[in-house]
Amino acid sequence: MTTTTTSASPAAAATASVRWRRMLLWIAHHALAIALSIMFLGPLVFIALTALMDDNQALTSQLWPKTWNWGNFTEIFEKAPLLTWIGNTLMYSVLATAFMLLSSVPVAYALARFRFRGRKLAFLMVITMMMLPPQVVSVPVYLIWARFHLTGTLWPLIIPMLLGDAFSIFLLRQFLITIPREYSDAAKVDGCGEFRTLVRVILPMARPAIAAVALFSFFYCWNDYYGPLLYARTDLDHWTLSLGLAAFRSVHRVQWNLTMAATLLVIAPVIILFFFAQKVFIEGVKLTGVK
């Protein structure tokens, strides 16, 4: 028995040494990724821990909560109309994304598939619109919506998406030109028109690109601050989460635990959505050529 135990001990030690070396090699090979992950997750962990502290401990040298104050998340709903802001943000993000897809997909399909005079000029105009900052045209556009008595609401941000989005058109067009024409030609031989070819053949093949631009649009609208500040700042009932969070921070700047709880509530849906849709999102970004 003594001989067996003695012989097994060096073998176990050798196995442990090999595992330790492999782990060190893995850490060395992924050192940059690990460092970037810590840099990215560090602020989120800090926000989550501060959101669960009491008012006296928040932003002190003690980084771990003494008591877990889950009531902070219910208290912020009592001190601010967060449900109204969440509803407004969802309406803005969902409708703007839906309108963007409804208008941008046909335009991208036309630029990628149709041969007509001025096609390159039209595509150049789309690229030019991508380079134009929205602040440049804020004053004349605001005056136009003011004549229609829509200022003070979110509709000046939603309705223009029916006219397409330059960035989304560009991404979709870049993907659609990679789809072989043989598919659409075969559909036309079977009697499909352009609309049926787009709906039955092209759109199912373009799902990754459509998902990517939809997520880009949803994230932009969810985090948009400038647009709601410009059009809806005069009406509290039409505020979004980004605008409401800025006001909440200025009112409750001393109560950093409540401010962090509200911040965590705002960013959590975006993180959860990306977590479940990251596969199709990354695939769409790769296929559209975004770097």
Coordinates of C-alpha atoms in Angstrom, one line a residue, residues 5 64 89 111 153 163-164 168 183 191 219 242 250 264 289:
T5 CA 0.6 5.6 -2.6
W64 CA -18.4 46.1 -1.1
T89 CA -38.3 54.8 -25.0
L111 CA -29.2 50.4 -55.3
T153 CA -43.3 64.9 -28.7
L163 CA -37.7 58.2 -45.4
G164 CA -34.9 55.8 -44.7
S168 CA -28.7 51.4 -42.7
Y183 CA -31.1 33.4 -57.1
G191 CA -42.8 34.2 -62.5
F219 CA -29.4 50.8 -29.7
S242 CA -31.8 59.0 -21.5
S250 CA -29.1 66.3 -11.4
L264 CA -28.3 50.1 -14.1
G289 CA -18.1 44.5 -44.1

